[in-house]
């Protein structure tokens, strides 16, 4: 392709004019101006466009004008041979005559262009701190320190991480070697999901500019000081792992739990979202069941709170045990972590991952007394729709239940009566404003589990089927 030379003449007869405009009046600058962007373009796509010029440290998008200014760390030469494209649309890139970029937010929001004065006098607001505060929303699968380290080290050297729980939310402080890396990680990762439809990263700069890590364990880590002690009652980082940490974090992949390893591998491959996880199949073994009471249907309903149950088999010669096949390994992990140790029909149940890959159905014509049931086509699966609201409402078994799909003419009395018939005591009740939903509190978690098994999908008449879930609220 041809380049328009300094004298404006085309050097080369190729008719495709180069899109990178190298004009006299804009000498090389750290600020790069990109025009003719498609309408719906995201910041992340624009940053990706700027990466060939090195680290992008600031970005100013003029939404109404389909233009963007990028500030890079150093002056880089613009590429002459390729026409950059965003969403298959060629875009025009040139050096800006601004030497610095000061983001004037009001100008951006009104779609105006930053007045040249502010852009000239002003200097880029530098990243305030190398430390990010990370909050994880909708955390249904455990996110570990190692997973964070894997995801964030794509953007620079991660020096220290501290994880903690505050206001019932998993949070972390993560320190890069340079504020610029923190800024890039925040721009790229804020609002992204670590796993499909859950574990959403919310990222801000921390007021701290340096973290003081006392212990290297699964809650905190200083990658620059592998010699730190593990602290009381914490599993230490084993020395081989510490050495790996200080040298090369990718060697960690094999050392962490399967869930983290899968997340880390996905993150390392640049795919932040992760669906299904290596960590075995989705089959669980539930044991110590009440063999006089339990049915495939009751297991389907209870385990169905944490995933889409495909098949259930109560073992013929050991009727206090059952195999439960979930839709994938993530759901199995989730059901196991929430249901192991809970009481069902008066017995504390044990839930572990099974070595079976699938649950076999009985051969045609063979009667196994209804011990095996196939639920693959059940209309009751809660998680069939990707991104369904139900992904955000997965909570551990609790005494308080969330009821929805309540018909208009049903009263508090009706519901109290219905739920006390399942063999427990209703302690408290509260309708939501629209009365289609309510909270109902049983006196124990065990009673609530029983009520959910008995009454989820209960026919309330008029085509209304009651939906019952565990709630994180109390009344």
mmCIF file with all atom_site columns, N, CA, C and O in Angstrom, residues 50-90:
data_model
loop_
_atom_site.group_PDB
_atom_site.id
_atom_site.type_symbol
_atom_site.label_atom_id
_atom_site.label_alt_id
_atom_site.label_comp_id
_atom_site.label_asym_id
_atom_site.label_entity_id
_atom_site.label_seq_id
_atom_site.pdbx_PDB_ins_code
_atom_site.Cartn_x
_atom_site.Cartn_y
_atom_site.Cartn_z
_atom_site.occupancy
_atom_site.B_iso_or_equiv
_atom_site.pdbx_formal_charge
_atom_site.auth_seq_id
_atom_site.auth_comp_id
_atom_site.auth_asym_id
_atom_site.auth_atom_id
_atom_site.pdbx_PDB_model_num
ATOM 1   N N  . UNK A 1 50 ? -4.593  0.236  20.373 1.00 0.00 ? 50 UNK A N  1
ATOM 2   C CA . UNK A 1 50 ? -3.437  1.044  20.748 1.00 0.00 ? 50 UNK A CA 1
ATOM 3   C C  . UNK A 1 50 ? -2.242  0.225  21.199 1.00 0.00 ? 50 UNK A C  1
ATOM 4   O O  . UNK A 1 50 ? -1.129  0.730  21.299 1.00 0.00 ? 50 UNK A O  1
ATOM 5   N N  . UNK A 1 51 ? -2.465  -1.079 21.472 1.00 0.00 ? 51 UNK A N  1
ATOM 6   C CA . UNK A 1 51 ? -1.366  -1.877 22.049 1.00 0.00 ? 51 UNK A CA 1
ATOM 7   C C  . UNK A 1 51 ? -0.110  -1.939 21.180 1.00 0.00 ? 51 UNK A C  1
ATOM 8   O O  . UNK A 1 51 ? 0.988   -1.977 21.707 1.00 0.00 ? 51 UNK A O  1
ATOM 9   N N  . UNK A 1 52 ? -0.235  -1.959 19.829 1.00 0.00 ? 52 UNK A N  1
ATOM 10  C CA . UNK A 1 52 ? 1.005   -1.978 19.037 1.00 0.00 ? 52 UNK A CA 1
ATOM 11  C C  . UNK A 1 52 ? 1.878   -0.764 19.320 1.00 0.00 ? 52 UNK A C  1
ATOM 12  O O  . UNK A 1 52 ? 3.070   -0.773 19.085 1.00 0.00 ? 52 UNK A O  1
ATOM 13  N N  . UNK A 1 53 ? 1.289   0.331  19.816 1.00 0.00 ? 53 UNK A N  1
ATOM 14  C CA . UNK A 1 53 ? 2.097   1.517  20.113 1.00 0.00 ? 53 UNK A CA 1
ATOM 15  C C  . UNK A 1 53 ? 2.629   1.451  21.526 1.00 0.00 ? 53 UNK A C  1
ATOM 16  O O  . UNK A 1 53 ? 3.104   2.421  22.062 1.00 0.00 ? 53 UNK A O  1
ATOM 17  N N  . UNK A 1 54 ? 2.497   0.313  22.173 1.00 0.00 ? 54 UNK A N  1
ATOM 18  C CA . UNK A 1 54 ? 3.018   0.201  23.525 1.00 0.00 ? 54 UNK A CA 1
ATOM 19  C C  . UNK A 1 54 ? 1.886   0.406  24.510 1.00 0.00 ? 54 UNK A C  1
ATOM 20  O O  . UNK A 1 54 ? 0.719   0.360  24.167 1.00 0.00 ? 54 UNK A O  1
ATOM 21  N N  . UNK A 1 55 ? 2.260   0.618  25.757 1.00 0.00 ? 55 UNK A N  1
ATOM 22  C CA . UNK A 1 55 ? 1.251   0.696  26.814 1.00 0.00 ? 55 UNK A CA 1
ATOM 23  C C  . UNK A 1 55 ? 0.370   1.926  26.634 1.00 0.00 ? 55 UNK A C  1
ATOM 24  O O  . UNK A 1 55 ? 0.859   3.029  26.498 1.00 0.00 ? 55 UNK A O  1
ATOM 25  N N  . UNK A 1 56 ? -0.929  1.709  26.664 1.00 0.00 ? 56 UNK A N  1
ATOM 26  C CA . UNK A 1 56 ? -1.857  2.835  26.615 1.00 0.00 ? 56 UNK A CA 1
ATOM 27  C C  . UNK A 1 56 ? -2.094  3.264  28.057 1.00 0.00 ? 56 UNK A C  1
ATOM 28  O O  . UNK A 1 56 ? -2.513  2.458  28.882 1.00 0.00 ? 56 UNK A O  1
ATOM 29  N N  . UNK A 1 57 ? -1.786  4.532  28.378 1.00 0.00 ? 57 UNK A N  1
ATOM 30  C CA . UNK A 1 57 ? -1.915  4.935  29.783 1.00 0.00 ? 57 UNK A CA 1
ATOM 31  C C  . UNK A 1 57 ? -3.142  5.800  30.020 1.00 0.00 ? 57 UNK A C  1
ATOM 32  O O  . UNK A 1 57 ? -3.536  6.009  31.146 1.00 0.00 ? 57 UNK A O  1
ATOM 33  N N  . UNK A 1 58 ? -3.732  6.334  28.958 1.00 0.00 ? 58 UNK A N  1
ATOM 34  C CA . UNK A 1 58 ? -4.960  7.093  29.163 1.00 0.00 ? 58 UNK A CA 1
ATOM 35  C C  . UNK A 1 58 ? -5.755  7.041  27.875 1.00 0.00 ? 58 UNK A C  1
ATOM 36  O O  . UNK A 1 58 ? -5.196  6.838  26.803 1.00 0.00 ? 58 UNK A O  1
ATOM 37  N N  . UNK A 1 59 ? -7.066  7.210  28.006 1.00 0.00 ? 59 UNK A N  1
ATOM 38  C CA . UNK A 1 59 ? -7.907  7.089  26.822 1.00 0.00 ? 59 UNK A CA 1
ATOM 39  C C  . UNK A 1 59 ? -9.009  8.114  26.957 1.00 0.00 ? 59 UNK A C  1
ATOM 40  O O  . UNK A 1 59 ? -9.545  8.322  28.039 1.00 0.00 ? 59 UNK A O  1
ATOM 41  N N  . UNK A 1 60 ? -9.318  8.792  25.874 1.00 0.00 ? 60 UNK A N  1
ATOM 42  C CA . UNK A 1 60 ? -10.399 9.772  25.887 1.00 0.00 ? 60 UNK A CA 1
ATOM 43  C C  . UNK A 1 60 ? -11.279 9.454  24.688 1.00 0.00 ? 60 UNK A C  1
ATOM 44  O O  . UNK A 1 60 ? -10.854 9.599  23.547 1.00 0.00 ? 60 UNK A O  1
ATOM 45  N N  . UNK A 1 61 ? -12.498 8.978  24.944 1.00 0.00 ? 61 UNK A N  1
ATOM 46  C CA . UNK A 1 61 ? -13.375 8.609  23.838 1.00 0.00 ? 61 UNK A CA 1
ATOM 47  C C  . UNK A 1 61 ? -14.385 9.725  23.609 1.00 0.00 ? 61 UNK A C  1
ATOM 48  O O  . UNK A 1 61 ? -15.028 10.188 24.546 1.00 0.00 ? 61 UNK A O  1
ATOM 49  N N  . UNK A 1 62 ? -14.521 10.162 22.373 1.00 0.00 ? 62 UNK A N  1
ATOM 50  C CA . UNK A 1 62 ? -15.527 11.162 22.038 1.00 0.00 ? 62 UNK A CA 1
ATOM 51  C C  . UNK A 1 62 ? -16.655 10.410 21.368 1.00 0.00 ? 62 UNK A C  1
ATOM 52  O O  . UNK A 1 62 ? -16.636 10.167 20.178 1.00 0.00 ? 62 UNK A O  1
ATOM 53  N N  . UNK A 1 63 ? -17.650 10.042 22.172 1.00 0.00 ? 63 UNK A N  1
ATOM 54  C CA . UNK A 1 63 ? -18.681 9.114  21.694 1.00 0.00 ? 63 UNK A CA 1
ATOM 55  C C  . UNK A 1 63 ? -19.414 9.663  20.469 1.00 0.00 ? 63 UNK A C  1
ATOM 56  O O  . UNK A 1 63 ? -19.575 8.989  19.478 1.00 0.00 ? 63 UNK A O  1
ATOM 57  N N  . UNK A 1 64 ? -19.878 10.939 20.548 1.00 0.00 ? 64 UNK A N  1
ATOM 58  C CA . UNK A 1 64 ? -20.692 11.462 19.456 1.00 0.00 ? 64 UNK A CA 1
ATOM 59  C C  . UNK A 1 64 ? -19.922 11.580 18.157 1.00 0.00 ? 64 UNK A C  1
ATOM 60  O O  . UNK A 1 64 ? -20.481 11.598 17.077 1.00 0.00 ? 64 UNK A O  1
ATOM 61  N N  . UNK A 1 65 ? -18.575 11.675 18.253 1.00 0.00 ? 65 UNK A N  1
ATOM 62  C CA . UNK A 1 65 ? -17.799 11.965 17.058 1.00 0.00 ? 65 UNK A CA 1
ATOM 63  C C  . UNK A 1 65 ? -17.057 10.749 16.504 1.00 0.00 ? 65 UNK A C  1
ATOM 64  O O  . UNK A 1 65 ? -16.284 10.857 15.567 1.00 0.00 ? 65 UNK A O  1
ATOM 65  N N  . UNK A 1 66 ? -17.245 9.592  17.133 1.00 0.00 ? 66 UNK A N  1
ATOM 66  C CA . UNK A 1 66 ? -16.564 8.364  16.682 1.00 0.00 ? 66 UNK A CA 1
ATOM 67  C C  . UNK A 1 66 ? -15.052 8.555  16.602 1.00 0.00 ? 66 UNK A C  1
ATOM 68  O O  . UNK A 1 66 ? -14.403 8.131  15.653 1.00 0.00 ? 66 UNK A O  1
ATOM 69  N N  . UNK A 1 67 ? -14.518 9.261  17.603 1.00 0.00 ? 67 UNK A N  1
ATOM 70  C CA . UNK A 1 67 ? -13.075 9.474  17.637 1.00 0.00 ? 67 UNK A CA 1
ATOM 71  C C  . UNK A 1 67 ? -12.563 9.111  19.020 1.00 0.00 ? 67 UNK A C  1
ATOM 72  O O  . UNK A 1 67 ? -13.322 9.057  19.976 1.00 0.00 ? 67 UNK A O  1
ATOM 73  N N  . UNK A 1 68 ? -11.255 8.900  19.099 1.00 0.00 ? 68 UNK A N  1
ATOM 74  C CA . UNK A 1 68 ? -10.675 8.612  20.399 1.00 0.00 ? 68 UNK A CA 1
ATOM 75  C C  . UNK A 1 68 ? -9.245  9.129  20.425 1.00 0.00 ? 68 UNK A C  1
ATOM 76  O O  . UNK A 1 68 ? -8.571  9.171  19.389 1.00 0.00 ? 68 UNK A O  1
ATOM 77  N N  . UNK A 1 69 ? -8.804  9.596  21.571 1.00 0.00 ? 69 UNK A N  1
ATOM 78  C CA . UNK A 1 69 ? -7.398  9.937  21.772 1.00 0.00 ? 69 UNK A CA 1
ATOM 79  C C  . UNK A 1 69 ? -6.811  8.916  22.726 1.00 0.00 ? 69 UNK A C  1
ATOM 80  O O  . UNK A 1 69 ? -7.416  8.594  23.745 1.00 0.00 ? 69 UNK A O  1
ATOM 81  N N  . UNK A 1 70 ? -5.639  8.389  22.409 1.00 0.00 ? 70 UNK A N  1
ATOM 82  C CA . UNK A 1 70 ? -4.955  7.458  23.312 1.00 0.00 ? 70 UNK A CA 1
ATOM 83  C C  . UNK A 1 70 ? -3.638  8.089  23.722 1.00 0.00 ? 70 UNK A C  1
ATOM 84  O O  . UNK A 1 70 ? -2.929  8.640  22.872 1.00 0.00 ? 70 UNK A O  1
ATOM 85  N N  . UNK A 1 71 ? -3.293  7.998  24.985 1.00 0.00 ? 71 UNK A N  1
ATOM 86  C CA . UNK A 1 71 ? -1.975  8.445  25.415 1.00 0.00 ? 71 UNK A CA 1
ATOM 87  C C  . UNK A 1 71 ? -1.133  7.213  25.674 1.00 0.00 ? 71 UNK A C  1
ATOM 88  O O  . UNK A 1 71 ? -1.534  6.316  26.414 1.00 0.00 ? 71 UNK A O  1
ATOM 89  N N  . UNK A 1 72 ? 0.041   7.137  25.038 1.00 0.00 ? 72 UNK A N  1
ATOM 90  C CA . UNK A 1 72 ? 0.891   5.962  25.240 1.00 0.00 ? 72 UNK A CA 1
ATOM 91  C C  . UNK A 1 72 ? 2.060   6.349  26.134 1.00 0.00 ? 72 UNK A C  1
ATOM 92  O O  . UNK A 1 72 ? 2.313   7.523  26.375 1.00 0.00 ? 72 UNK A O  1
ATOM 93  N N  . UNK A 1 73 ? 2.754   5.319  26.589 1.00 0.00 ? 73 UNK A N  1
ATOM 94  C CA . UNK A 1 73 ? 3.825   5.537  27.550 1.00 0.00 ? 73 UNK A CA 1
ATOM 95  C C  . UNK A 1 73 ? 4.994   6.282  26.916 1.00 0.00 ? 73 UNK A C  1
ATOM 96  O O  . UNK A 1 73 ? 5.604   7.155  27.498 1.00 0.00 ? 73 UNK A O  1
ATOM 97  N N  . UNK A 1 74 ? 5.345   5.905  25.697 1.00 0.00 ? 74 UNK A N  1
ATOM 98  C CA . UNK A 1 74 ? 6.463   6.539  24.995 1.00 0.00 ? 74 UNK A CA 1
ATOM 99  C C  . UNK A 1 74 ? 6.003   6.864  23.584 1.00 0.00 ? 74 UNK A C  1
ATOM 100 O O  . UNK A 1 74 ? 4.920   6.458  23.170 1.00 0.00 ? 74 UNK A O  1
ATOM 101 N N  . UNK A 1 75 ? 6.842   7.555  22.826 1.00 0.00 ? 75 UNK A N  1
ATOM 102 C CA . UNK A 1 75 ? 6.484   7.805  21.430 1.00 0.00 ? 75 UNK A CA 1
ATOM 103 C C  . UNK A 1 75 ? 6.839   6.552  20.638 1.00 0.00 ? 75 UNK A C  1
ATOM 104 O O  . UNK A 1 75 ? 7.951   6.037  20.727 1.00 0.00 ? 75 UNK A O  1
ATOM 105 N N  . UNK A 1 76 ? 5.890   6.032  19.902 1.00 0.00 ? 76 UNK A N  1
ATOM 106 C CA . UNK A 1 76 ? 6.145   4.838  19.088 1.00 0.00 ? 76 UNK A CA 1
ATOM 107 C C  . UNK A 1 76 ? 5.887   5.218  17.644 1.00 0.00 ? 76 UNK A C  1
ATOM 108 O O  . UNK A 1 76 ? 5.101   6.110  17.362 1.00 0.00 ? 76 UNK A O  1
ATOM 109 N N  . UNK A 1 77 ? 6.544   4.505  16.728 1.00 0.00 ? 77 UNK A N  1
ATOM 110 C CA . UNK A 1 77 ? 6.260   4.832  15.335 1.00 0.00 ? 77 UNK A CA 1
ATOM 111 C C  . UNK A 1 77 ? 4.945   4.172  14.957 1.00 0.00 ? 77 UNK A C  1
ATOM 112 O O  . UNK A 1 77 ? 4.669   3.041  15.351 1.00 0.00 ? 77 UNK A O  1
ATOM 113 N N  . UNK A 1 78 ? 4.150   4.882  14.201 1.00 0.00 ? 78 UNK A N  1
ATOM 114 C CA . UNK A 1 78 ? 2.872   4.325  13.772 1.00 0.00 ? 78 UNK A CA 1
ATOM 115 C C  . UNK A 1 78 ? 3.128   3.270  12.697 1.00 0.00 ? 78 UNK A C  1
ATOM 116 O O  . UNK A 1 78 ? 4.050   3.412  11.908 1.00 0.00 ? 78 UNK A O  1
ATOM 117 N N  . UNK A 1 79 ? 2.302   2.232  12.631 1.00 0.00 ? 79 UNK A N  1
ATOM 118 C CA . UNK A 1 79 ? 2.534   1.181  11.644 1.00 0.00 ? 79 UNK A CA 1
ATOM 119 C C  . UNK A 1 79 ? 2.206   1.722  10.247 1.00 0.00 ? 79 UNK A C  1
ATOM 120 O O  . UNK A 1 79 ? 1.199   2.379  10.074 1.00 0.00 ? 79 UNK A O  1
ATOM 121 N N  . UNK A 1 80 ? 3.071   1.436  9.275  1.00 0.00 ? 80 UNK A N  1
ATOM 122 C CA . UNK A 1 80 ? 2.816   1.983  7.949  1.00 0.00 ? 80 UNK A CA 1
ATOM 123 C C  . UNK A 1 80 ? 2.246   0.965  6.999  1.00 0.00 ? 80 UNK A C  1
ATOM 124 O O  . UNK A 1 80 ? 1.757   1.303  5.941  1.00 0.00 ? 80 UNK A O  1
ATOM 125 N N  . UNK A 1 81 ? 2.348   -0.284 7.346  1.00 0.00 ? 81 UNK A N  1
ATOM 126 C CA . UNK A 1 81 ? 2.011   -1.270 6.334  1.00 0.00 ? 81 UNK A CA 1
ATOM 127 C C  . UNK A 1 81 ? 0.598   -1.785 6.465  1.00 0.00 ? 81 UNK A C  1
ATOM 128 O O  . UNK A 1 81 ? 0.060   -2.338 5.541  1.00 0.00 ? 81 UNK A O  1
ATOM 129 N N  . UNK A 1 82 ? -0.022  -1.629 7.644  1.00 0.00 ? 82 UNK A N  1
ATOM 130 C CA . UNK A 1 82 ? -1.330  -2.259 7.813  1.00 0.00 ? 82 UNK A CA 1
ATOM 131 C C  . UNK A 1 82 ? -2.402  -1.211 7.985  1.00 0.00 ? 82 UNK A C  1
ATOM 132 O O  . UNK A 1 82 ? -2.147  -0.125 8.482  1.00 0.00 ? 82 UNK A O  1
ATOM 133 N N  . UNK A 1 83 ? -3.597  -1.550 7.562  1.00 0.00 ? 83 UNK A N  1
ATOM 134 C CA . UNK A 1 83 ? -4.739  -0.695 7.827  1.00 0.00 ? 83 UNK A CA 1
ATOM 135 C C  . UNK A 1 83 ? -5.413  -1.261 9.055  1.00 0.00 ? 83 UNK A C  1
ATOM 136 O O  . UNK A 1 83 ? -5.955  -2.362 9.009  1.00 0.00 ? 83 UNK A O  1
ATOM 137 N N  . UNK A 1 84 ? -5.365  -0.545 10.176 1.00 0.00 ? 84 UNK A N  1
ATOM 138 C CA . UNK A 1 84 ? -5.997  -1.101 11.365 1.00 0.00 ? 84 UNK A CA 1
ATOM 139 C C  . UNK A 1 84 ? -7.515  -1.178 11.154 1.00 0.00 ? 84 UNK A C  1
ATOM 140 O O  . UNK A 1 84 ? -8.094  -0.320 10.471 1.00 0.00 ? 84 UNK A O  1
ATOM 141 N N  . UNK A 1 85 ? -8.132  -2.195 11.718 1.00 0.00 ? 85 UNK A N  1
ATOM 142 C CA . UNK A 1 85 ? -9.574  -2.337 11.596 1.00 0.00 ? 85 UNK A CA 1
ATOM 143 C C  . UNK A 1 85 ? -10.183 -2.589 12.965 1.00 0.00 ? 85 UNK A C  1
ATOM 144 O O  . UNK A 1 85 ? -9.584  -3.251 13.790 1.00 0.00 ? 85 UNK A O  1
ATOM 145 N N  . UNK A 1 86 ? -11.379 -2.066 13.171 1.00 0.00 ? 86 UNK A N  1
ATOM 146 C CA . UNK A 1 86 ? -12.150 -2.405 14.365 1.00 0.00 ? 86 UNK A CA 1
ATOM 147 C C  . UNK A 1 86 ? -13.484 -2.913 13.860 1.00 0.00 ? 86 UNK A C  1
ATOM 148 O O  . UNK A 1 86 ? -14.160 -2.228 13.096 1.00 0.00 ? 86 UNK A O  1
ATOM 149 N N  . UNK A 1 87 ? -13.867 -4.131 14.263 1.00 0.00 ? 87 UNK A N  1
ATOM 150 C CA . UNK A 1 87 ? -15.118 -4.741 13.792 1.00 0.00 ? 87 UNK A CA 1
ATOM 151 C C  . UNK A 1 87 ? -15.216 -4.667 12.272 1.00 0.00 ? 87 UNK A C  1
ATOM 152 O O  . UNK A 1 87 ? -16.242 -4.280 11.709 1.00 0.00 ? 87 UNK A O  1
ATOM 153 N N  . UNK A 1 88 ? -14.088 -5.004 11.608 1.00 0.00 ? 88 UNK A N  1
ATOM 154 C CA . UNK A 1 88 ? -14.015 -5.023 10.137 1.00 0.00 ? 88 UNK A CA 1
ATOM 155 C C  . UNK A 1 88 ? -14.210 -3.658 9.476  1.00 0.00 ? 88 UNK A C  1
ATOM 156 O O  . UNK A 1 88 ? -14.458 -3.573 8.289  1.00 0.00 ? 88 UNK A O  1
ATOM 157 N N  . UNK A 1 89 ? -14.136 -2.582 10.252 1.00 0.00 ? 89 UNK A N  1
ATOM 158 C CA . UNK A 1 89 ? -14.218 -1.244 9.654  1.00 0.00 ? 89 UNK A CA 1
ATOM 159 C C  . UNK A 1 89 ? -12.820 -0.631 9.703  1.00 0.00 ? 89 UNK A C  1
ATOM 160 O O  . UNK A 1 89 ? -12.201 -0.603 10.760 1.00 0.00 ? 89 UNK A O  1
ATOM 161 N N  . UNK A 1 90 ? -12.292 -0.154 8.549  1.00 0.00 ? 90 UNK A N  1
ATOM 162 C CA . UNK A 1 90 ? -10.958 0.479  8.587  1.00 0.00 ? 90 UNK A CA 1
ATOM 163 C C  . UNK A 1 90 ? -11.034 1.792  9.372  1.00 0.00 ? 90 UNK A C  1
ATOM 164 O O  . UNK A 1 90 ? -12.022 2.530  9.242  1.00 0.00 ? 90 UNK A O  1
#
